[in-house]
Structures are given as C-alpha cells and as structure tokens.
CSV table of C-alpha atoms and ligand atoms in Angstrom, one decimal:
chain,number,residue,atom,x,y,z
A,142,UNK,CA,4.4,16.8,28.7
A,143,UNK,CA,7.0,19.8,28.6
A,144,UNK,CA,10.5,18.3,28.0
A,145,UNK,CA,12.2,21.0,30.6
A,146,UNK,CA,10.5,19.8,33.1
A,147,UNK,CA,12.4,16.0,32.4
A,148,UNK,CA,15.6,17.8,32.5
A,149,UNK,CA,17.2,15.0,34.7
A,150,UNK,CA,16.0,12.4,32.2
A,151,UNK,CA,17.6,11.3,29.2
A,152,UNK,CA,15.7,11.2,26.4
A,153,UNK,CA,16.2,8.0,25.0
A,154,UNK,CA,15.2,6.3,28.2
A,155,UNK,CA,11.7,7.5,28.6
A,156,UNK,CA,9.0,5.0,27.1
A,157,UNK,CA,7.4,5.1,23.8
A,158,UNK,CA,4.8,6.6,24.6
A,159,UNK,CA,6.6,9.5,26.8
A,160,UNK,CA,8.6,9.9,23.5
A,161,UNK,CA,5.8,10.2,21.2
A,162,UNK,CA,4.5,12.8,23.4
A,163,UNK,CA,7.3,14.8,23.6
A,164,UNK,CA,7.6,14.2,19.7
A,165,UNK,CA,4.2,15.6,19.6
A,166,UNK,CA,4.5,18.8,21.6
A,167,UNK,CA,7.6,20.0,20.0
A,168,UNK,CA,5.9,19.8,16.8
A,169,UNK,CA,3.0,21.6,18.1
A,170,UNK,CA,5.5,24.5,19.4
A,171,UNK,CA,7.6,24.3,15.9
A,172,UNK,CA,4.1,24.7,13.6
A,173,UNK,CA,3.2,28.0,16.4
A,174,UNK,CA,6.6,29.2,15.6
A,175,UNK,CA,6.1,29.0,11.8
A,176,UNK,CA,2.9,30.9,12.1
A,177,UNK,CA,5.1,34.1,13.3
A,178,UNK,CA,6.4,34.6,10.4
A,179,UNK,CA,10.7,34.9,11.6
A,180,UNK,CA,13.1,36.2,9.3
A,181,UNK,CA,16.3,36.0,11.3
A,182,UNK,CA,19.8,35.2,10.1
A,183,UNK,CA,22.2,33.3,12.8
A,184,UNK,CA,24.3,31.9,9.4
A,185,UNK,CA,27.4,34.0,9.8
A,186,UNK,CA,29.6,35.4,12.8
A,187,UNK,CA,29.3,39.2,11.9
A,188,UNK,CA,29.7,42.2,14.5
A,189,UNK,CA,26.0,44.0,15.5
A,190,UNK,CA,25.7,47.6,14.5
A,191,UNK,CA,26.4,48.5,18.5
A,192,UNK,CA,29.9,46.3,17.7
A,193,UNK,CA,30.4,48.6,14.8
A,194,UNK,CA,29.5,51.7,16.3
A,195,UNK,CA,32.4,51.0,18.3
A,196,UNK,CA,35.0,51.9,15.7
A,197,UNK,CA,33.2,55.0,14.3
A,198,UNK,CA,36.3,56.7,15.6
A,199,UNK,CA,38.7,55.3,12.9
A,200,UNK,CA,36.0,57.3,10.3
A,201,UNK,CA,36.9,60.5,12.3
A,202,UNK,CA,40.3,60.1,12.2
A,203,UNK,CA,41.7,61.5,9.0
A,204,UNK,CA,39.1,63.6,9.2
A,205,UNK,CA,40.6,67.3,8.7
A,206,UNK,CA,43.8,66.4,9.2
A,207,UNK,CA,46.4,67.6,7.4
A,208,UNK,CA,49.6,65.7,8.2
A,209,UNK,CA,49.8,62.6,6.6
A,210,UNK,CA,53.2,61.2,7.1
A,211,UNK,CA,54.2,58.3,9.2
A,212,UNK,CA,57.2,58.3,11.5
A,213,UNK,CA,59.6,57.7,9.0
A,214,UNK,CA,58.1,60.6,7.0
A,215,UNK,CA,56.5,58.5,4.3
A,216,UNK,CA,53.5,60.4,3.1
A,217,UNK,CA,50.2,57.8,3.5
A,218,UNK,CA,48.6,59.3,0.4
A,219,UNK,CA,51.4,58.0,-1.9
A,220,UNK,CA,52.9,54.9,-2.8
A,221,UNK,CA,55.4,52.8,-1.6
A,222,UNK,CA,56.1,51.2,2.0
A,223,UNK,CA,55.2,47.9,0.6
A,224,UNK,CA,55.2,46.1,4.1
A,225,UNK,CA,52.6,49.0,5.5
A,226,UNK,CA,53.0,51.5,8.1
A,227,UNK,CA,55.2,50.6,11.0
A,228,UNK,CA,53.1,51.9,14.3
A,229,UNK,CA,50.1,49.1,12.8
A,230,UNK,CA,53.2,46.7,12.2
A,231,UNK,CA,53.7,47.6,15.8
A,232,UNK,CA,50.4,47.3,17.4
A,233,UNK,CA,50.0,43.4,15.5
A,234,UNK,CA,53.9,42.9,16.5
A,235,UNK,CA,53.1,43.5,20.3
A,236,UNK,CA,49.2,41.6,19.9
A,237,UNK,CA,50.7,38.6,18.0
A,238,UNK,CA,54.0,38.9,20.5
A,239,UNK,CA,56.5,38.7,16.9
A,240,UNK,CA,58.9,41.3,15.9
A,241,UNK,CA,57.6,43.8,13.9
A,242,UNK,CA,59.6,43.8,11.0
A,243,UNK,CA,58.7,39.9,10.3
A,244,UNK,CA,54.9,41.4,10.0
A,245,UNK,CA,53.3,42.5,6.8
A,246,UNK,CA,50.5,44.1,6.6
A,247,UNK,CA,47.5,43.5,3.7
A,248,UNK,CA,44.8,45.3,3.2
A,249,UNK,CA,41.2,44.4,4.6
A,250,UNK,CA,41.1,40.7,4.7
A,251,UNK,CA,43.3,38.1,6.1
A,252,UNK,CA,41.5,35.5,4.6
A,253,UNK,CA,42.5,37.2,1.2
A,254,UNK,CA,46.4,37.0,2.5
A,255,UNK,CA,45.6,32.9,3.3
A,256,UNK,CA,44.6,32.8,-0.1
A,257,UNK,CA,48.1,34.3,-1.8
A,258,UNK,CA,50.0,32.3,0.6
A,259,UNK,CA,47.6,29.3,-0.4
A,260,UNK,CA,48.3,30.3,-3.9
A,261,UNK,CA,52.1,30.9,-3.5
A,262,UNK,CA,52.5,27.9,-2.7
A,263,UNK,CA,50.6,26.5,-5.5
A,264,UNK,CA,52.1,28.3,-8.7
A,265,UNK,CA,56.1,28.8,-7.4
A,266,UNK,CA,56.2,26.7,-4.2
A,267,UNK,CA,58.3,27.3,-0.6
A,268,UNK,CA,61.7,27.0,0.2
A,269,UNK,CA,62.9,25.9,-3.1
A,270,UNK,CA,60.5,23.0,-3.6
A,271,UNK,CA,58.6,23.1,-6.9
A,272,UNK,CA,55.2,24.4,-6.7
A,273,UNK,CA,52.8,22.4,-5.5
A,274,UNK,CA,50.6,22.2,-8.8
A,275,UNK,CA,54.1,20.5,-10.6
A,276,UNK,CA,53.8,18.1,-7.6
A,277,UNK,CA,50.3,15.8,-9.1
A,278,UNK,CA,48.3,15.2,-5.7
A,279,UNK,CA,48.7,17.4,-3.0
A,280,UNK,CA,46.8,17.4,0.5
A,281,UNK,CA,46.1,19.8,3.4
A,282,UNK,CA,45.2,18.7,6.9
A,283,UNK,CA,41.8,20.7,7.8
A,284,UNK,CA,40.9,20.1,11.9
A,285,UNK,CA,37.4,19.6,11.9
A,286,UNK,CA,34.9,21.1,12.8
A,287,UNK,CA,36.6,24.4,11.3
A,288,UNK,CA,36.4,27.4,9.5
A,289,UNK,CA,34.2,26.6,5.9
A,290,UNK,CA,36.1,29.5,4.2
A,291,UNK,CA,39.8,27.4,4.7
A,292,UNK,CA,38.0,25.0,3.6
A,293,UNK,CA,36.9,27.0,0.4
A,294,UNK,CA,39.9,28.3,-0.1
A,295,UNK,CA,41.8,24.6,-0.5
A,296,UNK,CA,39.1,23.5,-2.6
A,297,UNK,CA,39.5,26.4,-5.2
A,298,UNK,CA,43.2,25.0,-5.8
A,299,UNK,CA,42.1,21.1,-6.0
A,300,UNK,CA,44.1,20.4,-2.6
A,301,UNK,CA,42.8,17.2,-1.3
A,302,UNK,CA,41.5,17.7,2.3
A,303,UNK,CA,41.9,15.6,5.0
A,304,UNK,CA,39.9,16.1,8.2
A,305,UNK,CA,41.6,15.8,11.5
A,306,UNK,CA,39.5,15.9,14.6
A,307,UNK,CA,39.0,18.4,16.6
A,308,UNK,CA,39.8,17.7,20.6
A,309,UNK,CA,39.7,19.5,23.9
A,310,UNK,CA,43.2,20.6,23.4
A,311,UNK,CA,43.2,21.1,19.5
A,312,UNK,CA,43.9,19.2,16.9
A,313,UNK,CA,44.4,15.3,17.1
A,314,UNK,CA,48.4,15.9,17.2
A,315,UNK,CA,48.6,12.1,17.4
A,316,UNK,CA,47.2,11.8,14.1
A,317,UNK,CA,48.9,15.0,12.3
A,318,UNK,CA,51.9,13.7,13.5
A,319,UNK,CA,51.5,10.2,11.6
A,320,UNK,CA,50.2,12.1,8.4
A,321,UNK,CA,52.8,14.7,8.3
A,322,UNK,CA,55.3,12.0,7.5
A,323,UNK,CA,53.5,11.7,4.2
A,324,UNK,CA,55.7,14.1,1.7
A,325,UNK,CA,52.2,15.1,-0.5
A,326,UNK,CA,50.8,16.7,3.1
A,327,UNK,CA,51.9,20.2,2.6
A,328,UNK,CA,50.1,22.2,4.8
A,329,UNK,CA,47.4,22.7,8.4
A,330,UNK,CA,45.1,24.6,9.2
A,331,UNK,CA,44.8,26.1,12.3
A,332,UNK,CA,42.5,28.6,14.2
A,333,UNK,CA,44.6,28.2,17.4
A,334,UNK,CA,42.7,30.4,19.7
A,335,UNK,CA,38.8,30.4,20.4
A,336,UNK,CA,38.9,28.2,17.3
A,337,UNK,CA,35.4,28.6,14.6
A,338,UNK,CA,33.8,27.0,15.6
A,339,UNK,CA,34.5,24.9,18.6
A,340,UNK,CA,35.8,27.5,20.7
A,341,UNK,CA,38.9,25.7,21.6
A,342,UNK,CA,42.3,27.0,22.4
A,343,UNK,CA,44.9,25.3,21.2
A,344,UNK,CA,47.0,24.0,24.6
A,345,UNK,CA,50.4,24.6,25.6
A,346,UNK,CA,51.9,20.7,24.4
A,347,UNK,CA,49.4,21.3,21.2
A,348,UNK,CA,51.4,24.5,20.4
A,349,UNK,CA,54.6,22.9,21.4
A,350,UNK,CA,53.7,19.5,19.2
A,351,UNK,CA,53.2,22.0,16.0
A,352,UNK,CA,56.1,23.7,16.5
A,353,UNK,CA,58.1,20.5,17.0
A,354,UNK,CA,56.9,18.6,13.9
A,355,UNK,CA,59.0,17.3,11.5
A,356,UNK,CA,57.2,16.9,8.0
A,357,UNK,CA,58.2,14.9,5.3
A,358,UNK,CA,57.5,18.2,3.0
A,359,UNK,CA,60.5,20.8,2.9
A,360,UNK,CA,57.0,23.3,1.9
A,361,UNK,CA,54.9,22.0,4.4
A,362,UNK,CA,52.9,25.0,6.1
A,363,UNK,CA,51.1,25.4,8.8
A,364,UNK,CA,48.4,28.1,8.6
A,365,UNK,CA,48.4,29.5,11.8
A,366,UNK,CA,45.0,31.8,12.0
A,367,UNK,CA,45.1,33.7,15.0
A,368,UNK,CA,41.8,35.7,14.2
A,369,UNK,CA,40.4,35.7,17.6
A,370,UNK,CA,43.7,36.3,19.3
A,371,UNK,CA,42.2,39.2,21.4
A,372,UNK,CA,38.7,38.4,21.4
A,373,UNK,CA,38.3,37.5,25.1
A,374,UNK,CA,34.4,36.9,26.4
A,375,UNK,CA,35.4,36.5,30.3
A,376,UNK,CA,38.1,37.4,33.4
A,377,UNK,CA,39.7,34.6,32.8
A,378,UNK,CA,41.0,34.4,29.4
A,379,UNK,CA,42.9,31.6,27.1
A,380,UNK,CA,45.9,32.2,27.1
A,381,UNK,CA,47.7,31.0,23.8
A,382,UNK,CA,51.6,29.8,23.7
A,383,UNK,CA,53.7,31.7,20.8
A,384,UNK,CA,54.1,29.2,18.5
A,385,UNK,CA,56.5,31.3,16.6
A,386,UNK,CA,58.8,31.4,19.8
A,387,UNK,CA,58.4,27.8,19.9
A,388,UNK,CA,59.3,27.3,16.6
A,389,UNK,CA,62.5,29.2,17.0
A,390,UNK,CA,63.5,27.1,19.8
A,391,UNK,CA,63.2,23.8,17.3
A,392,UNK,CA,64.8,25.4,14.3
A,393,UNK,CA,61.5,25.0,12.5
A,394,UNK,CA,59.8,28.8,12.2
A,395,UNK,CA,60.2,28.6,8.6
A,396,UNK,CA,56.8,26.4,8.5
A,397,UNK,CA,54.4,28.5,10.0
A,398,UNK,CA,52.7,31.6,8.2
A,399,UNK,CA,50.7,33.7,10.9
A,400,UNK,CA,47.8,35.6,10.1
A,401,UNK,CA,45.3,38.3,12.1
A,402,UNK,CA,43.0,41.4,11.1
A,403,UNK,CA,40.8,43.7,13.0
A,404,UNK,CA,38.1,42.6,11.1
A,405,UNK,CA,36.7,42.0,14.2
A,406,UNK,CA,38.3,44.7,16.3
A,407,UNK,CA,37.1,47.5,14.1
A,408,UNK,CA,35.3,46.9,10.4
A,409,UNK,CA,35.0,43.6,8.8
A,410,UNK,CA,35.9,44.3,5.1
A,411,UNK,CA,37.4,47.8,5.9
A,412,UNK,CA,39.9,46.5,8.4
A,413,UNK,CA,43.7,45.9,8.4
A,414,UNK,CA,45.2,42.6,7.8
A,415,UNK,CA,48.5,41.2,8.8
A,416,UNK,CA,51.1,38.3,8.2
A,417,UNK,CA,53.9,37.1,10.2
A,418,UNK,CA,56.3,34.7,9.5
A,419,UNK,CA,60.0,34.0,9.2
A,420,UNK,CA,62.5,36.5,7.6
A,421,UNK,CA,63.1,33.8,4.7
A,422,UNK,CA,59.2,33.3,4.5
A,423,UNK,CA,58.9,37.1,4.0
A,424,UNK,CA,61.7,37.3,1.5
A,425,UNK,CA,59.7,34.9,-0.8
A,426,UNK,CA,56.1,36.6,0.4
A,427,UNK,CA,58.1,40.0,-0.5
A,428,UNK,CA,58.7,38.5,-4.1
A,429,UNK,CA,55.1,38.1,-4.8
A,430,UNK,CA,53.6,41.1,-2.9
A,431,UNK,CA,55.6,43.8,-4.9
A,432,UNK,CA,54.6,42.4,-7.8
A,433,UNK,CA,50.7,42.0,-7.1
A,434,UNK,CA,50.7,45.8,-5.3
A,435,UNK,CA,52.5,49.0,-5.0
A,436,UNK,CA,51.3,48.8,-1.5
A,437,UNK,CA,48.7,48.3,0.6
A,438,UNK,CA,46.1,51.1,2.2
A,439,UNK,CA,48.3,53.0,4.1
A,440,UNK,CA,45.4,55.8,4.9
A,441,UNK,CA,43.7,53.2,6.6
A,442,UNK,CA,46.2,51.9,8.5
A,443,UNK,CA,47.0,55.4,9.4
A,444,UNK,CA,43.3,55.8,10.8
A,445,UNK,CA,43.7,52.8,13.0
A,446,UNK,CA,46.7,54.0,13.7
A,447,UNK,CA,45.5,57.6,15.5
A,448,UNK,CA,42.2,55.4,16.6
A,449,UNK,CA,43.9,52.7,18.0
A,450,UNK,CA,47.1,54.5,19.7
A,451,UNK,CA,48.5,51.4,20.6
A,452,UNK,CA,47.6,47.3,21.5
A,453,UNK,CA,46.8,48.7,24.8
A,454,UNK,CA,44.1,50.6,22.6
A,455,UNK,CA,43.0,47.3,21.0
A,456,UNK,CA,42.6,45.5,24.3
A,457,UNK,CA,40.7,48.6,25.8
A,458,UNK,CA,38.5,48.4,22.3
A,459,UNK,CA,37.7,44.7,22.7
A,460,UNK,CA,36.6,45.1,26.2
A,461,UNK,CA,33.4,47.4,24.7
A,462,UNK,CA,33.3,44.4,22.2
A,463,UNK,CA,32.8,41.6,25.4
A,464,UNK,CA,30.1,43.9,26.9
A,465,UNK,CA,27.9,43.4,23.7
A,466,UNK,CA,28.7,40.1,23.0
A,467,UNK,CA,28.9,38.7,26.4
A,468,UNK,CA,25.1,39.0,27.4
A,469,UNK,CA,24.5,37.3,23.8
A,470,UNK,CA,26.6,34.1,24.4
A,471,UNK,CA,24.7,33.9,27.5
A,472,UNK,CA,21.2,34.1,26.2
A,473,UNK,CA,22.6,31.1,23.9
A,474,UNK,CA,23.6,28.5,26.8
A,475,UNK,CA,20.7,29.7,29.0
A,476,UNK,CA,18.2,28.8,26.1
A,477,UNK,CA,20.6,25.7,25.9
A,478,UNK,CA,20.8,24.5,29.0
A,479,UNK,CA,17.2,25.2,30.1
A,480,UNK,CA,15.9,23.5,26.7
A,481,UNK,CA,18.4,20.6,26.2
A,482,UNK,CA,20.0,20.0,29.5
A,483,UNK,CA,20.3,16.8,30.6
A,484,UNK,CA,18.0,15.1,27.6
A,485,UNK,CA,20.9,13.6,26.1
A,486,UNK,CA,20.6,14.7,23.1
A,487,UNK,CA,23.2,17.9,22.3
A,488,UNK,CA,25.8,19.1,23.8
A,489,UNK,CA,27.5,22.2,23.3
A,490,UNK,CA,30.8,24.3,24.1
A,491,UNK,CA,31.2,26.9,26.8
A,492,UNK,CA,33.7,29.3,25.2
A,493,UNK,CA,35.8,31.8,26.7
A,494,UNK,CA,35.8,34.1,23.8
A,495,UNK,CA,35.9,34.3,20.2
A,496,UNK,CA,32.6,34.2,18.4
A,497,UNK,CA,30.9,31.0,17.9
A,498,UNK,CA,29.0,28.7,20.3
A,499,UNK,CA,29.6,25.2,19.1
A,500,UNK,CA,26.3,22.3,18.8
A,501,UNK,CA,26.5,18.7,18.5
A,502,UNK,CA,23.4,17.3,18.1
A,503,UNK,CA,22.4,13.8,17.6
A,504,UNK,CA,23.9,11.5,14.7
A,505,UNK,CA,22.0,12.2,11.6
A,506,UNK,CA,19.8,15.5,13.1
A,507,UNK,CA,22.2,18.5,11.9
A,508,UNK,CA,20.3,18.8,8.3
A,509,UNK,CA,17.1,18.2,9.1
A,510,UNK,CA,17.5,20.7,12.3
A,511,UNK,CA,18.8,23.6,10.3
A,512,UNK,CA,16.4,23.3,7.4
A,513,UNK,CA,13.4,22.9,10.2
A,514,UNK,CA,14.9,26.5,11.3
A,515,UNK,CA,14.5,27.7,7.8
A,516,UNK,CA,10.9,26.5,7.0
A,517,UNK,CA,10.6,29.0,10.6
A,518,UNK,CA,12.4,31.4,9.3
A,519,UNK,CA,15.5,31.3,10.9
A,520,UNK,CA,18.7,30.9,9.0
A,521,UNK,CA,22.0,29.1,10.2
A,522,UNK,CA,25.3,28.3,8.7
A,523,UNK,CA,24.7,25.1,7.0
A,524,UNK,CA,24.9,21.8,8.3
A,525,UNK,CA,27.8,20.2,6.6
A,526,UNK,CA,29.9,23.7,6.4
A,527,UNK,CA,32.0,23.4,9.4
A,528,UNK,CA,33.7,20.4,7.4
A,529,UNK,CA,36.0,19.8,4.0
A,530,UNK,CA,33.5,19.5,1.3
A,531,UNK,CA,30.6,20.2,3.3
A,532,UNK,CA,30.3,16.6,4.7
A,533,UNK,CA,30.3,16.0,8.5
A,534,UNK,CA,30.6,12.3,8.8
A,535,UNK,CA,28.0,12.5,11.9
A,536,UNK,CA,25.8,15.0,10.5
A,537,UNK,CA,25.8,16.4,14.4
A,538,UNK,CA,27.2,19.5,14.2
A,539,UNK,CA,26.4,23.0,13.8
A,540,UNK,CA,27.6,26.3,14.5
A,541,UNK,CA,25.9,29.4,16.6
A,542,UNK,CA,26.8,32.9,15.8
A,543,UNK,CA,25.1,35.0,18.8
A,544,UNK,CA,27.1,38.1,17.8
A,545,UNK,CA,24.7,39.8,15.1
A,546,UNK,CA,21.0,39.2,16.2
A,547,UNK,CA,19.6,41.5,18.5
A,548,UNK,CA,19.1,40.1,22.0
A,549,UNK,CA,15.4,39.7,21.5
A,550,UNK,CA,15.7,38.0,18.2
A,551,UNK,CA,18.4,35.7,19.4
A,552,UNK,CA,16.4,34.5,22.2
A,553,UNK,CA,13.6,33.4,19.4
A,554,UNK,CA,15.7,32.2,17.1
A,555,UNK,CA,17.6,29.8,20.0
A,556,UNK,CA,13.6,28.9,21.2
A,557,UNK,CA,13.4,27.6,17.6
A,558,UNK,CA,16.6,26.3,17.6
A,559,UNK,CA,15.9,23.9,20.8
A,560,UNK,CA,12.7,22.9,19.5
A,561,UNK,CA,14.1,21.8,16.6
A,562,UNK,CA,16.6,19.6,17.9
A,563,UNK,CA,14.0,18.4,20.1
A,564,UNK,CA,11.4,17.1,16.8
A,565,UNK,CA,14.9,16.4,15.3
A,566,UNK,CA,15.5,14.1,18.3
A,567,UNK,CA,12.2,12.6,19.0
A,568,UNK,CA,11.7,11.6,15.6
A,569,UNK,CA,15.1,9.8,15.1
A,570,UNK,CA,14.3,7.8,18.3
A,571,UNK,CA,10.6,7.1,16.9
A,572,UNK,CA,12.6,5.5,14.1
A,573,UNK,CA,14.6,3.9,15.6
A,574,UNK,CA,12.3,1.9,17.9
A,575,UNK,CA,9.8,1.7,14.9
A,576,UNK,CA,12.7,-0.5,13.2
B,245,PLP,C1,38.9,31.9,11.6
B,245,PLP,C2,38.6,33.1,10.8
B,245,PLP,N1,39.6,33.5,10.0
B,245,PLP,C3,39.5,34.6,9.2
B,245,PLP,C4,38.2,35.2,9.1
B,245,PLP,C5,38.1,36.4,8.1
B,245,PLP,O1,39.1,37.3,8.4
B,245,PLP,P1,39.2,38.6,7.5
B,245,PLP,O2,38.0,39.4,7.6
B,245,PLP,O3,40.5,39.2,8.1
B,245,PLP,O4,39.4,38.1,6.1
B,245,PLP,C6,37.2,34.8,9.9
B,245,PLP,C7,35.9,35.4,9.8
B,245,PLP,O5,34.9,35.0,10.3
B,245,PLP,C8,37.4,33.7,10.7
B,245,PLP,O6,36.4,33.2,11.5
C-alpha cells in the first residue's frame, strides 16, 4: 500500500492490518535508502556557496584602493572608533529602524555580542543591580522551540532556564507576564522575526506586551534577536513592530538589548555585528567594550560599507538571497505535503522567510526519526536541540534547514526524512495497539 495515495486518511484510523502494511513498506523504502550510501548534512541553517557567491563583492572592495578613511576622516587601518564606522551604524540604524548612535557595532558574530551582554550581566550586573552571579539563583525565560545556541549560551553561565511556549503570535505573553513578576527572572529570549525555528513573527500586541512589561528585576533583559530581520522568502513579508519605539512610549527601553549581523546577508563568520539599545544601556556596554577591544574591524565594515552602499543595498542583496532559497523551502513542503499530508501524523510551518522549516512529529518520534536519518546518512540538528537542555518535553519536534543542500540532495534527504516519520509513526501506533 503507498501511504500518499491515503492522503485523506488519517493514520491512526486505518486498521491493523492497513497499518502494519504501511509499517512494512516504509521500512522496505528506508533499508533501499540505506543501500545508497547518503552523506548529506541538513543539521545547521548555513548559506549554499551560490548564497555566498553573492557577497564576493565585499572581497573586491578594498581591493586596490587607497583611501581608507571614513567620513569623519578616521583612517580604517588604525585604531580607535570604538562604536565602529558610522555609514554600517547607518545602514543597521535604518534596517533595525533605531538611531544610529544607540548602535554598536562588533565584529563577526552577534551571537558573540549576546554572550558579553549575557556575561555583563553576570560579573557587574545592569542598572546598578549587583551582578547576577552575587544574586545565588538566577533564571532566563527561553520560548521554545528556539535557537539551541541561546540556549548554550545561558547554560555556560549556570542561568536556570525556563521554557515558555512558542505560539502563533510569539511567545506565551500570558505566561511571561506571570513569571516576570518573579525578581530571580532576569532576562528573554527572543528571535522576534521568522523566529529559529518556528518561523514565527512576533505580532503587533506580542511586541507591544514586551515592551509593556513590568518585571520584578530592575536588570531584567530582554534579548531581542532580530537575525532574520530582512530575510524575507515571499511578496508578502512579516512585518515586525519596533519594539524599541514601543518601549520608548512605556518608559521601559532600558530592558531591551537588540542584536543583528549580516551573517546571513553577506559571510557567516566574516560578517558585521551590531547592538542596539538605550543610551544608558550603551554607556554601561561602552564600559566593558573599551576595555575588552581597541575597536572592532573597521576594514571590514568599510568593505560592506562600499559593497553594500546603503540598506536599500541590503534589501536589493537579500532579494538574490530569496531566489536561492526560495525554490529550496519549496522542495521541503512539497516533499511534505505530498508525503505526510493529511496522515495525521506531522505538521509543519509555512514560513514567510527566515531560514528554517519547522516539524512536529508525533509524541515520542523526534529521536528515533533523526537517528533513522543518520543510520541513512542524512544528518539533522538534533532532536532535543531546539529546547533548554536539549529536552523537548514531547519529543515531536525538529528543525529543517533547506538553505545549504543542493536542490537535488535536499529532495533525497526530505524523501528520507518523510519515510522516516512514516516507520517512526507506524511503529508507535503498532505499539500502541500491541499494548
Ligand atoms: C537566531 C540566530 N541568532 C544568531 C545567529 C548567529 O548569528 P551570528 O553569526 O551573527 O553570530 C543565528 C545563526 O544561525 C541565529 O539563527
């Protein structure tokens, strides 16, 4: 029996015997898909080479150049300008829709910015408030299913998590709102627009609920990570409120620390990185950051600079970005929908940009489906990752990365993928029934 062809029928409401059928083909297909031999690698969401290719131009830049300065005449090659080079302040001032001088910029990685502020907090603390390791237990709120690196990071620093689901419009506010008022809650993560991995934007009243809350903690943060704020996958784009407006209108901008990069624009790991925040929260950042650095790499913000001209130049950039990526996504939720559709048994997100395509399979299935994609030779991010300490309560969910495969290898590796969460499926409901 070929599953697709029961598309209108749920799995779990065909007989036993349909079910040990089904059970029985997909295994057939799963041990023909081992004898190929795969070696693919789905695990993380990294640009293709044609993504990279893209941004060749910020190579050529400085490229026989011989005027280095910057418009205030600071020469690039030297020290100094410790909040980095105005025209890139500019072009993440006008992307992130904050003034420029409440932006500094890093060097190649935002996530390593997340980390200082992360760490800030930790060994001299915010707005006055004694560092949170003087403080015994501290927790972070971590929406769930998120990104396993925040995670990471608030491990490293023995910051109890606390998972917060994920919903349609963001983050259970209901709930943040209720925890908040706990004083030992000092921070939130937050990927607030095509959120990894759900793909969720953050709505209007979500934005307007964050920027309204009141915490118990004077140093309570919210860690607002706006990596795929111009990473748009269709015509109609999400459109994300300013939560640093907001903020300003409620008196309360001094909790949120903003954070972007072009890791994804032009070269993870040899990208520019940015911060925003409030002029008080950059007076304390400004403490720390001249002490760690004399200043960031102004030569490559000055190559993204003449690459980039302007954020008209970014947007222009990321729509060569959507034509690569946007035939990927769709190979994903064709293979989805034409495998899985109306079984029952996964569903999956439909995002309008960012990078991930987001899989909930059923209860208990996540490990066994991912390490059945690894015996085959295809690797995905690990069941468990997308949650604090690697433990999702369902064991249901995993992530998609389409962006690095090429199209012919994603298409096998998401064949796999749906015949794995078919065995995966079949099996659980031979058990169950068995019981
Ligand atoms: C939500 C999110 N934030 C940050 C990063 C890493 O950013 P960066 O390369 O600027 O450190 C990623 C990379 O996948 C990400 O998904």
């Amino acid at each position: 029996m070929k599953l697709t062809s029961t598309a209108s029928r749920k799995l779990a409401a065909l007989s036993l015997d349909e079910i040990k059928e089904a059970q029985q083909e997909a295994s057939r297909q799963f041990e023909e898909f081992k004898a190929r031999g795969l070696s693919l690698n789905m695990a993380r969401g990294k640009p293709c080479v044609e993504q990279l290719d893209l941004a060749l131009g910020v190579l050529e830049a400085l490229h026989a150049r011989s005027e280095f300065a910057n418009s205030n005449g600071d020469d690039c090659r030297n020290y100094g300008v410790w909040n980095g080079l105005p025209e890139m302040r500019a072009i993440f001032g006008e992307l992130l829709g904050i003034p420029d001088d409440l932006i500094i910029l890093g060097n190649n990685s935002s996530l390593q910015m997340m980390f200082d502020c992360i760490s800030q907090g930790y060994t001299h603390g915010y707005s006055g408030c004694e560092p949170w390791c003087r403080q015994g237990d501290v927790k972070f709120l971590c929406p769930a299913p998120g990104y396993d690196r925040h995670f990471a990071v608030t491990e490293y620093f023995g910051i109890q998590m606390i998972p917060v689901p994920m919903l349609k419009t963001g983050p259970d506010m209901d709930l943040i709102e209720r925890l908040v008022q706990d004083e030992t809650v000092k921070g939130c993560w937050c990927v607030p627009k095509y959120s990894n991995p759900t793909g969720v934007t953050f709505s209007d009243e979500t934005v307007r609920r964050f920027a309204r809350l009141k915490p118990a903690a004077k140093d309570f943060r919210i860690m607002w990570d706006n990596a795929y704020c111009v990473h748009d996958l269709t015509d109609e784009p999400d459109q994300l409120l300013n939560i640093y407006e907001e903020c300003l209108k409620h008196g309360t901008e001094d909790q949120v620390l903003i954070f972007a990069s072009t890791s994804k624009i032009s070269f993870p790991g040899a990208g520019v990185a940015a911060l925003a925040a409030s002029k008080r929260n950059i007076d304390d950042l400004k403490l720390r950051t001249t002490v760690q650095t004399i200043g960031s790499d102004k030569l490559n913000q000055l190559r993204h600079v003449l690459f980039l001209h302007d954020a008209d130049g970014v947007r222009s950039l990321m729509k060569g970005h959507r034509r690569i990526l946007e035939p990927k996504f769709h190979i994903v939720l064709d293979a989805l929908e034409q495998e899985l559709g109306g079984l029952g048994i996964a569903r999956w997100s439909h995002p309008h940009g960012g990078y991930f395509v987001n899989l909930d399979v059923m209860n208990g299935c996540a490990r066994q489906v991912v390490a059945l994609c690894k015996e085959a030779g295809v690797v995905l991010t690990d069941a468990g990752a997308t949650f604090p300490y690697g433990a999702d309560p369902n064991d249901s969910n995993i992530r998609i990365a389409p962006s690095f495969p090429p199209e012919e290898e994603l298409r096998e590796a998401m064949e796999l993928l749906c015949i794995a969460v078919r065995l995966a499926a079949t099996e659980k409901l031979l058990y169950e029934r068995a019981e």
